[in-house]
Structure formats: structure tokens, C-alpha cells
Amino acid sequence: MFLAALLACGLAGAACHPPGPLERARVSFHYDGDTLRLADGRRVRLLGIDTPEMNYHDGEPQPLAEQAKARVAQLLPRGGTVQLARDRQPHDRFGRALAHAFRADGTSVEETLLREGLAVVFILPPNVALADCLLAAEREARRAKRGLWVLPDYQVQPAGKVPADGRWRRVRGRVTSAQRRDDWVLLKLDRRVQLRVARRDWAAFAPADPGAWRGREVVARGKLKSRYGRPQMRLWHPAQIEVSK
């Protein structure tokens, strides 16, 4: 019933197209909603999205994790063909191949998951070729309150009241401090949640002067983790922070 309802959403307005040449490969296994194994043994991490964790070795699957995995298996069946398009980086630090995935008819798998509310956008520079169209697909799902966007964890919450449990969160707070330290730009929300941006990534953020962020109320998004006993969130791309209205 869940997948049938998602199929009814359709793909009107699909906008994500391959950013480069396509490589045809065969799917052999689905780890979760954003990671595949190919028949040649390669493990592929889909670019531009993050789906709920299956938590195979640590607890129960996160909400809608199984549905995201099932939807990818439906879009890209085992034994079937996937078309892969590279971005800027061929592999991640875990040795996984990085690629955008398309069905034989040209449909973007990442865009489909985002429109149906089974994934959130996760842009990891320098792999930014499809950032705009993926963000547009996520905004549509948010407006329509599909999938993940009706769950409590995906609603905006005050920075001072959100547990640093490693889950994906949206937190709102006022920037109470902003500084450059070594290779990082550090923004603190409500004197509690620290946002960490590597200097190499900060060039894409505006305003460029960290001090100009002080006093602004913002909404940041990402996985909120505990670092040295304090809640911290790593930001890679400007899409992860917006000035609150």
C-alpha cells in the first residue's frame, strides 16, 4: 500500500539528467536505499541523497528505511540494468564507487526517492552537478508532506532540545558565536549546538565572513552527533543551512 501510494505521485516535472556519460551495469544486491552492489562486485553509493539507516548491526531499522530499500529494489531490480553517471569523485573514503543512478528509461533514481519522501538531499562537494534539481525534488516532497516529512525527527526543532543521537535532524537556533579555527569554521547555535564547516567547503557559503552570521536565526540540517560530549553537526554544502523566516 505504501509503495502504491508513492507510485501515484508520478514524476511530472522530473528535472535530473545525467551530468555525463552513462555506464551500464547489472544490479546484484541492495544494501539499503542508497547503496547497491553490482554484478562485478563493486559497491555503489548513490550521490546526492541519504536514506534512513537499516542498522543491520545496531538495533532496528530507522523509520522508512525498509520502504526506501524496497523502492530502490523496485526501481532497480536484482539482475536488472542500472545506468551510472559519475560526478567529480569516482570513489569515497570507504572504497565505494560514487555515482548518480538512472533507470533504462532515463529516470533518476535519486530524484524519485526524494520526490516520494524516502530520502533527504545530501550534497557532498565536489559532487554538486545535480544539486539544484535534487533540492527541488526534496522541496516538493516537503511541501506535500510525503514520507519522511511527516515524521517528528524531520520537523524543525529548537537547538537546545534535540538529542545528539546521530540521527538526521533539522534544528533552529540563533548563531551566538562564529569563528575560524585551524581548518574549520565554527558556528554555535543557542550556545549549544556547534556547526562545523571545513574551510575548503566554506568558500561556497554566504556571507563569507563568519562574523556576519552572528545574531542570525537559522535552520541547520544534518546528522546531530556528540563530539567530546557536545552536540555537533557537520555541514558540507550551503543547502544544509538557511536563514529562518
PDB file of C-alpha atoms in Angstrom:
ATOM      1  CA  MET A   1       0.000   0.000   0.000  1.00  0.00           C
ATOM      2  CA  PHE A   2       2.819   2.406   0.875  1.00  0.00           C
ATOM      3  CA  LEU A   3       4.659   1.891  -2.408  1.00  0.00           C
ATOM      4  CA  ALA A   4       1.450   2.017  -4.390  1.00  0.00           C
ATOM      5  CA  ALA A   5       0.652   5.407  -2.892  1.00  0.00           C
ATOM      6  CA  LEU A   6       4.110   6.653  -3.798  1.00  0.00           C
ATOM      7  CA  LEU A   7       3.785   5.464  -7.367  1.00  0.00           C
ATOM      8  CA  ALA A   8       0.666   7.593  -7.650  1.00  0.00           C
ATOM      9  CA  CYS A   9       2.833  10.678  -7.053  1.00  0.00           C
ATOM     10  CA  GLY A  10       4.220  10.360 -10.546  1.00  0.00           C
ATOM     11  CA  LEU A  11       7.316  12.056 -11.931  1.00  0.00           C
ATOM     12  CA  ALA A  12       5.786  15.115 -13.533  1.00  0.00           C
ATOM     13  CA  GLY A  13       8.408  17.812 -13.660  1.00  0.00           C
ATOM     14  CA  ALA A  14      11.345  15.389 -13.472  1.00  0.00           C
ATOM     15  CA  ALA A  15      14.430  17.512 -13.924  1.00  0.00           C
ATOM     16  CA  CYS A  16      17.539  15.483 -13.134  1.00  0.00           C
ATOM     17  CA  HIS A  17      19.504  14.395 -16.170  1.00  0.00           C
ATOM     18  CA  PRO A  18      22.848  12.577 -16.369  1.00  0.00           C
ATOM     19  CA  PRO A  19      25.732  15.016 -15.838  1.00  0.00           C
ATOM     20  CA  GLY A  20      28.000  12.971 -18.086  1.00  0.00           C
ATOM     21  CA  PRO A  21      28.414   9.672 -19.961  1.00  0.00           C
ATOM     22  CA  LEU A  22      26.423   6.698 -18.715  1.00  0.00           C
ATOM     23  CA  GLU A  23      27.864   3.324 -17.810  1.00  0.00           C
ATOM     24  CA  ARG A  24      25.543   0.327 -17.957  1.00  0.00           C
ATOM     25  CA  ALA A  25      25.895  -2.210 -15.166  1.00  0.00           C
ATOM     26  CA  ARG A  26      23.898  -5.030 -13.602  1.00  0.00           C
ATOM     27  CA  VAL A  27      22.471  -4.875 -10.080  1.00  0.00           C
ATOM     28  CA  SER A  28      23.096  -7.839  -7.786  1.00  0.00           C
ATOM     29  CA  PHE A  29      22.137  -6.633  -4.301  1.00  0.00           C
ATOM     30  CA  HIS A  30      20.548  -3.745  -2.372  1.00  0.00           C
ATOM     31  CA  TYR A  31      22.159  -2.863   0.962  1.00  0.00           C
ATOM     32  CA  ASP A  32      19.680  -0.081   1.711  1.00  0.00           C
ATOM     33  CA  GLY A  33      18.023   2.827  -0.047  1.00  0.00           C
ATOM     34  CA  ASP A  34      21.235   4.469  -1.226  1.00  0.00           C
ATOM     35  CA  THR A  35      23.816   1.689  -1.622  1.00  0.00           C
ATOM     36  CA  LEU A  36      23.956  -1.081  -4.231  1.00  0.00           C
ATOM     37  CA  ARG A  37      26.230  -3.923  -5.186  1.00  0.00           C
ATOM     38  CA  LEU A  38      26.854  -4.608  -8.853  1.00  0.00           C
ATOM     39  CA  ALA A  39      27.343  -7.941 -10.553  1.00  0.00           C
ATOM     40  CA  ASP A  40      31.045  -7.160 -10.989  1.00  0.00           C
ATOM     41  CA  GLY A  41      31.414  -6.825  -7.207  1.00  0.00           C
ATOM     42  CA  ARG A  42      31.556  -3.057  -6.963  1.00  0.00           C
ATOM     43  CA  ARG A  43      29.673  -1.369  -4.160  1.00  0.00           C
ATOM     44  CA  VAL A  44      27.992   1.865  -5.290  1.00  0.00           C
ATOM     45  CA  ARG A  45      26.904   4.753  -3.067  1.00  0.00           C
ATOM     46  CA  LEU A  46      24.255   6.870  -4.772  1.00  0.00           C
ATOM     47  CA  LEU A  47      25.186  10.550  -4.833  1.00  0.00           C
ATOM     48  CA  GLY A  48      23.085  13.457  -3.622  1.00  0.00           C
ATOM     49  CA  ILE A  49      20.840  11.609  -1.157  1.00  0.00           C
ATOM     50  CA  ASP A  50      20.764   9.994   2.242  1.00  0.00           C
ATOM     51  CA  THR A  51      18.146   7.414   3.174  1.00  0.00           C
ATOM     52  CA  PRO A  52      17.253   6.127   6.666  1.00  0.00           C
ATOM     53  CA  GLU A  53      19.682   3.587   8.098  1.00  0.00           C
ATOM     54  CA  MET A  54      18.901  -0.127   8.152  1.00  0.00           C
ATOM     55  CA  ASN A  55      21.083  -0.570  11.274  1.00  0.00           C
ATOM     56  CA  TYR A  56      21.939  -4.168  10.450  1.00  0.00           C
ATOM     57  CA  HIS A  57      24.422  -4.435  13.320  1.00  0.00           C
ATOM     58  CA  ASP A  58      22.959  -1.986  15.820  1.00  0.00           C
ATOM     59  CA  GLY A  59      19.262  -2.014  16.597  1.00  0.00           C
ATOM     60  CA  GLU A  60      16.122  -1.707  14.495  1.00  0.00           C
ATOM     61  CA  PRO A  61      15.874  -0.034  11.074  1.00  0.00           C
ATOM     62  CA  GLN A  62      15.096   3.662  11.223  1.00  0.00           C
ATOM     63  CA  PRO A  63      11.568   4.682  10.143  1.00  0.00           C
ATOM     64  CA  LEU A  64      11.007   4.157   6.383  1.00  0.00           C
ATOM     65  CA  ALA A  65      14.444   2.534   5.931  1.00  0.00           C
ATOM     66  CA  GLU A  66      12.875  -0.720   4.749  1.00  0.00           C
ATOM     67  CA  GLN A  67      10.495   1.145   2.450  1.00  0.00           C
ATOM     68  CA  ALA A  68      13.390   3.080   0.876  1.00  0.00           C
ATOM     69  CA  LYS A  69      15.294  -0.151   0.287  1.00  0.00           C
ATOM     70  CA  ALA A  70      12.202  -1.819  -1.188  1.00  0.00           C
ATOM     71  CA  ARG A  71      11.585   1.146  -3.506  1.00  0.00           C
ATOM     72  CA  VAL A  72      15.142   1.049  -4.848  1.00  0.00           C
ATOM     73  CA  ALA A  73      14.775  -2.695  -5.402  1.00  0.00           C
ATOM     74  CA  GLN A  74      11.618  -1.952  -7.365  1.00  0.00           C
ATOM     75  CA  LEU A  75      13.273   0.770  -9.430  1.00  0.00           C
ATOM     76  CA  LEU A  76      16.457  -1.236  -9.989  1.00  0.00           C
ATOM     77  CA  PRO A  77      15.609  -4.953  -9.657  1.00  0.00           C
ATOM     78  CA  ARG A  78      18.271  -7.556  -8.942  1.00  0.00           C
ATOM     79  CA  GLY A  79      19.605  -8.844 -12.226  1.00  0.00           C
ATOM     80  CA  GLY A  80      18.400  -5.721 -13.992  1.00  0.00           C
ATOM     81  CA  THR A  81      20.306  -2.848 -15.527  1.00  0.00           C
ATOM     82  CA  VAL A  82      21.309   0.416 -13.915  1.00  0.00           C
ATOM     83  CA  GLN A  83      22.872   3.345 -15.738  1.00  0.00           C
ATOM     84  CA  LEU A  84      25.545   5.120 -13.727  1.00  0.00           C
ATOM     85  CA  ALA A  85      26.827   8.666 -14.219  1.00  0.00           C
ATOM     86  CA  ARG A  86      29.934   9.914 -12.439  1.00  0.00           C
ATOM     87  CA  ASP A  87      30.258  13.303 -10.814  1.00  0.00           C
ATOM     88  CA  ARG A  88      33.645  14.705  -9.713  1.00  0.00           C
ATOM     89  CA  GLN A  89      34.882  11.956  -7.368  1.00  0.00           C
ATOM     90  CA  PRO A  90      34.948   8.306  -8.506  1.00  0.00           C
ATOM     91  CA  HIS A  91      35.199   6.800  -5.008  1.00  0.00           C
ATOM     92  CA  ASP A  92      34.640   7.669  -1.354  1.00  0.00           C
ATOM     93  CA  ARG A  93      36.991   7.016   1.577  1.00  0.00           C
ATOM     94  CA  PHE A  94      35.412   3.582   2.082  1.00  0.00           C
ATOM     95  CA  GLY A  95      36.308   2.496  -1.437  1.00  0.00           C
ATOM     96  CA  ARG A  96      32.729   2.617  -2.698  1.00  0.00           C
ATOM     97  CA  ALA A  97      32.071   3.838  -6.211  1.00  0.00           C
ATOM     98  CA  LEU A  98      30.173   7.156  -6.257  1.00  0.00           C
ATOM     99  CA  ALA A  99      27.581   7.684  -8.960  1.00  0.00           C
ATOM    100  CA  HIS A 100      24.172   9.018  -9.912  1.00  0.00           C
ATOM    101  CA  ALA A 101      21.818   6.174 -10.842  1.00  0.00           C
ATOM    102  CA  PHE A 102      19.323   6.175 -13.708  1.00  0.00           C
ATOM    103  CA  ARG A 103      16.850   3.610 -14.948  1.00  0.00           C
ATOM    104  CA  ALA A 104      16.885   2.403 -18.543  1.00  0.00           C
ATOM    105  CA  ASP A 105      14.188   4.976 -19.396  1.00  0.00           C
ATOM    106  CA  GLY A 106      16.366   7.822 -18.078  1.00  0.00           C
ATOM    107  CA  THR A 107      14.536   8.299 -14.765  1.00  0.00           C
ATOM    108  CA  SER A 108      16.777   9.494 -11.949  1.00  0.00           C
ATOM    109  CA  VAL A 109      16.623   7.090  -9.004  1.00  0.00           C
ATOM    110  CA  GLU A 110      17.751   9.750  -6.525  1.00  0.00           C
ATOM    111  CA  GLU A 111      15.151  12.233  -7.761  1.00  0.00           C
ATOM    112  CA  THR A 112      12.429   9.607  -7.473  1.00  0.00           C
ATOM    113  CA  LEU A 113      13.304   8.796  -3.861  1.00  0.00           C
ATOM    114  CA  LEU A 114      13.394  12.478  -2.958  1.00  0.00           C
ATOM    115  CA  ARG A 115      10.041  13.267  -4.586  1.00  0.00           C
ATOM    116  CA  GLU A 116       8.461  10.364  -2.743  1.00  0.00           C
ATOM    117  CA  GLY A 117       9.848  11.425   0.623  1.00  0.00           C
ATOM    118  CA  LEU A 118      12.079   8.380   1.083  1.00  0.00           C
ATOM    119  CA  ALA A 119      15.367  10.308   1.137  1.00  0.00           C
ATOM    120  CA  VAL A 120      16.826  13.661   2.057  1.00  0.00           C
ATOM    121  CA  VAL A 121      19.294  15.646  -0.004  1.00  0.00           C
ATOM    122  CA  PHE A 122      22.933  15.139   0.960  1.00  0.00           C
ATOM    123  CA  ILE A 123      25.318  17.133  -1.224  1.00  0.00           C
ATOM    124  CA  LEU A 124      28.954  16.260  -0.627  1.00  0.00           C
ATOM    125  CA  PRO A 125      31.331  18.602  -2.531  1.00  0.00           C
ATOM    126  CA  PRO A 126      32.777  18.455  -5.080  1.00  0.00           C
ATOM    127  CA  ASN A 127      29.940  16.208  -6.293  1.00  0.00           C
ATOM    128  CA  VAL A 128      27.438  19.010  -6.890  1.00  0.00           C
ATOM    129  CA  ALA A 129      26.364  18.504 -10.525  1.00  0.00           C
ATOM    130  CA  LEU A 130      22.714  17.678  -9.703  1.00  0.00           C
ATOM    131  CA  ALA A 131      22.343  19.730  -6.519  1.00  0.00           C
ATOM    132  CA  ASP A 132      19.681  22.121  -7.837  1.00  0.00           C
ATOM    133  CA  CYS A 133      17.341  19.514  -9.300  1.00  0.00           C
ATOM    134  CA  LEU A 134      17.661  17.228  -6.279  1.00  0.00           C
ATOM    135  CA  LEU A 135      16.889  20.081  -3.906  1.00  0.00           C
ATOM    136  CA  ALA A 136      13.819  20.946  -5.992  1.00  0.00           C
ATOM    137  CA  ALA A 137      12.591  17.347  -5.735  1.00  0.00           C
ATOM    138  CA  GLU A 138      13.024  17.372  -1.959  1.00  0.00           C
ATOM    139  CA  ARG A 139      11.191  20.702  -1.630  1.00  0.00           C
ATOM    140  CA  GLU A 140       8.229  19.207  -3.482  1.00  0.00           C
ATOM    141  CA  ALA A 141       8.070  16.278  -1.048  1.00  0.00           C
ATOM    142  CA  ARG A 142       8.355  18.600   1.941  1.00  0.00           C
ATOM    143  CA  ARG A 143       5.503  20.790   0.715  1.00  0.00           C
ATOM    144  CA  ALA A 144       3.333  17.732   0.087  1.00  0.00           C
ATOM    145  CA  LYS A 145       4.356  16.158   3.439  1.00  0.00           C
ATOM    146  CA  ARG A 146       5.289  12.849   1.863  1.00  0.00           C
ATOM    147  CA  GLY A 147       7.116  10.040   3.577  1.00  0.00           C
ATOM    148  CA  LEU A 148       9.820  11.227   5.950  1.00  0.00           C
ATOM    149  CA  TRP A 149       8.413  14.736   6.099  1.00  0.00           C
ATOM    150  CA  VAL A 150       5.542  13.737   8.387  1.00  0.00           C
ATOM    151  CA  LEU A 151       7.857  12.121  10.965  1.00  0.00           C
ATOM    152  CA  PRO A 152       8.746  14.014  14.172  1.00  0.00           C
ATOM    153  CA  ASP A 153      12.518  13.704  13.646  1.00  0.00           C
ATOM    154  CA  TYR A 154      12.252  15.559  10.332  1.00  0.00           C
ATOM    155  CA  GLN A 155      10.413  18.564  11.726  1.00  0.00           C
ATOM    156  CA  VAL A 156      12.317  21.701  12.758  1.00  0.00           C
ATOM    157  CA  GLN A 157      13.210  21.556  16.467  1.00  0.00           C
ATOM    158  CA  PRO A 158      14.880  24.029  18.862  1.00  0.00           C
ATOM    159  CA  ALA A 159      18.651  23.533  19.012  1.00  0.00           C
ATOM    160  CA  GLY A 160      18.588  23.345  22.787  1.00  0.00           C
ATOM    161  CA  LYS A 161      16.155  20.446  22.951  1.00  0.00           C
ATOM    162  CA  VAL A 162      17.405  17.978  20.341  1.00  0.00           C
ATOM    163  CA  PRO A 163      19.378  14.897  21.468  1.00  0.00           C
ATOM    164  CA  ALA A 164      22.772  14.347  19.853  1.00  0.00           C
ATOM    165  CA  ASP A 165      21.962  10.744  18.955  1.00  0.00           C
ATOM    166  CA  GLY A 166      23.461  10.586  15.469  1.00  0.00           C
ATOM    167  CA  ARG A 167      20.105  10.866  13.726  1.00  0.00           C
ATOM    168  CA  TRP A 168      19.316  13.262  10.896  1.00  0.00           C
ATOM    169  CA  ARG A 169      17.751  16.416  12.308  1.00  0.00           C
ATOM    170  CA  ARG A 170      16.611  19.930  11.446  1.00  0.00           C
ATOM    171  CA  VAL A 171      17.482  22.340  14.249  1.00  0.00           C
ATOM    172  CA  ARG A 172      16.660  26.007  14.671  1.00  0.00           C
ATOM    173  CA  GLY A 173      18.738  28.416  16.718  1.00  0.00           C
ATOM    174  CA  ARG A 174      20.425  31.796  16.840  1.00  0.00           C
ATOM    175  CA  VAL A 175      24.107  31.976  15.931  1.00  0.00           C
ATOM    176  CA  THR A 176      25.687  33.011  19.223  1.00  0.00           C
ATOM    177  CA  SER A 177      29.319  32.647  18.145  1.00  0.00           C
ATOM    178  CA  ALA A 178      31.191  32.319  14.857  1.00  0.00           C
ATOM    179  CA  GLN A 179      34.908  31.833  14.349  1.00  0.00           C
ATOM    180  CA  ARG A 180      37.633  30.354  12.218  1.00  0.00           C
ATOM    181  CA  ARG A 181      39.766  27.771  13.990  1.00  0.00           C
ATOM    182  CA  ASP A 182      42.543  25.906  12.178  1.00  0.00           C
ATOM    183  CA  ASP A 183      40.912  24.220   9.150  1.00  0.00           C
ATOM    184  CA  TRP A 184      37.340  24.830  10.329  1.00  0.00           C
ATOM    185  CA  VAL A 185      34.668  27.491  10.505  1.00  0.00           C
ATOM    186  CA  LEU A 186      32.599  27.001  13.660  1.00  0.00           C
ATOM    187  CA  LEU A 187      29.124  28.402  14.256  1.00  0.00           C
ATOM    188  CA  LYS A 188      27.313  27.805  17.532  1.00  0.00           C
ATOM    189  CA  LEU A 189      23.531  27.805  17.838  1.00  0.00           C
ATOM    190  CA  ASP A 190      21.978  28.954  21.100  1.00  0.00           C
ATOM    191  CA  ARG A 191      25.349  28.371  22.815  1.00  0.00           C
ATOM    192  CA  ARG A 192      24.760  24.630  22.478  1.00  0.00           C
ATOM    193  CA  VAL A 193      24.923  23.053  19.011  1.00  0.00           C
ATOM    194  CA  GLN A 194      28.153  23.581  17.104  1.00  0.00           C
ATOM    195  CA  LEU A 195      28.040  23.603  13.303  1.00  0.00           C
ATOM    196  CA  ARG A 196      31.367  22.599  11.722  1.00  0.00           C
ATOM    197  CA  VAL A 197      32.319  23.538   8.162  1.00  0.00           C
ATOM    198  CA  ALA A 198      35.710  22.715   6.657  1.00  0.00           C
ATOM    199  CA  ARG A 199      37.446  25.818   5.294  1.00  0.00           C
ATOM    200  CA  ARG A 200      37.677  24.228   1.859  1.00  0.00           C
ATOM    201  CA  ASP A 201      33.865  23.991   1.795  1.00  0.00           C
ATOM    202  CA  TRP A 202      33.192  27.380   3.417  1.00  0.00           C
ATOM    203  CA  ALA A 203      34.006  29.193   0.153  1.00  0.00           C
ATOM    204  CA  ALA A 204      30.537  28.214  -1.142  1.00  0.00           C
ATOM    205  CA  PHE A 205      28.743  29.703   1.897  1.00  0.00           C
ATOM    206  CA  ALA A 206      27.474  33.270   2.046  1.00  0.00           C
ATOM    207  CA  PRO A 207      28.141  35.585   3.723  1.00  0.00           C
ATOM    208  CA  ALA A 208      31.800  34.600   3.567  1.00  0.00           C
ATOM    209  CA  ASP A 209      32.696  36.413   6.800  1.00  0.00           C
ATOM    210  CA  PRO A 210      31.761  34.079   9.690  1.00  0.00           C
ATOM    211  CA  GLY A 211      31.215  37.099  11.912  1.00  0.00           C
ATOM    212  CA  ALA A 212      28.341  38.198   9.687  1.00  0.00           C
ATOM    213  CA  TRP A 213      26.398  35.122  10.811  1.00  0.00           C
ATOM    214  CA  ARG A 214      26.289  36.208  14.450  1.00  0.00           C
ATOM    215  CA  GLY A 215      22.782  37.022  15.621  1.00  0.00           C
ATOM    216  CA  ARG A 216      21.078  35.307  12.690  1.00  0.00           C
ATOM    217  CA  GLU A 217      18.405  32.737  13.371  1.00  0.00           C
ATOM    218  CA  VAL A 218      19.000  29.744  11.133  1.00  0.00           C
ATOM    219  CA  VAL A 219      17.796  26.229  10.474  1.00  0.00           C
ATOM    220  CA  ALA A 220      20.582  23.675  10.032  1.00  0.00           C
ATOM    221  CA  ARG A 221      20.142  20.112   8.816  1.00  0.00           C
ATOM    222  CA  GLY A 222      22.240  17.003   9.076  1.00  0.00           C
ATOM    223  CA  LYS A 223      23.200  14.256  11.496  1.00  0.00           C
ATOM    224  CA  LEU A 224      23.496  15.595  15.033  1.00  0.00           C
ATOM    225  CA  LYS A 225      26.259  13.742  16.849  1.00  0.00           C
ATOM    226  CA  SER A 226      28.045  14.022  20.169  1.00  0.00           C
ATOM    227  CA  ARG A 227      31.681  15.105  19.861  1.00  0.00           C
ATOM    228  CA  TYR A 228      33.713  15.405  23.046  1.00  0.00           C
ATOM    229  CA  GLY A 229      30.408  15.338  24.916  1.00  0.00           C
ATOM    230  CA  ARG A 230      28.914  18.236  22.948  1.00  0.00           C
ATOM    231  CA  PRO A 231      26.290  18.200  20.167  1.00  0.00           C
ATOM    232  CA  GLN A 232      27.819  18.928  16.778  1.00  0.00           C
ATOM    233  CA  MET A 233      26.644  18.857  13.177  1.00  0.00           C
ATOM    234  CA  ARG A 234      28.935  18.722  10.154  1.00  0.00           C
ATOM    235  CA  LEU A 235      27.927  20.904   7.209  1.00  0.00           C
ATOM    236  CA  TRP A 236      29.348  20.321   3.737  1.00  0.00           C
ATOM    237  CA  HIS A 237      27.092  22.412   1.498  1.00  0.00           C
ATOM    238  CA  PRO A 238      25.085  25.663   1.824  1.00  0.00           C
ATOM    239  CA  ALA A 239      21.888  23.647   1.294  1.00  0.00           C
ATOM    240  CA  GLN A 240      22.329  22.461   4.884  1.00  0.00           C
ATOM    241  CA  ILE A 241      21.697  25.863   6.435  1.00  0.00           C
ATOM    242  CA  GLU A 242      19.140  28.558   5.753  1.00  0.00           C
ATOM    243  CA  VAL A 243      18.174  31.764   7.443  1.00  0.00           C
ATOM    244  CA  SER A 244      14.974  31.180   9.382  1.00  0.00           C
ATOM    245  CA  LYS A 245      11.967  33.249   8.369  1.00  0.00           C
TER     246      LYS A 245
END
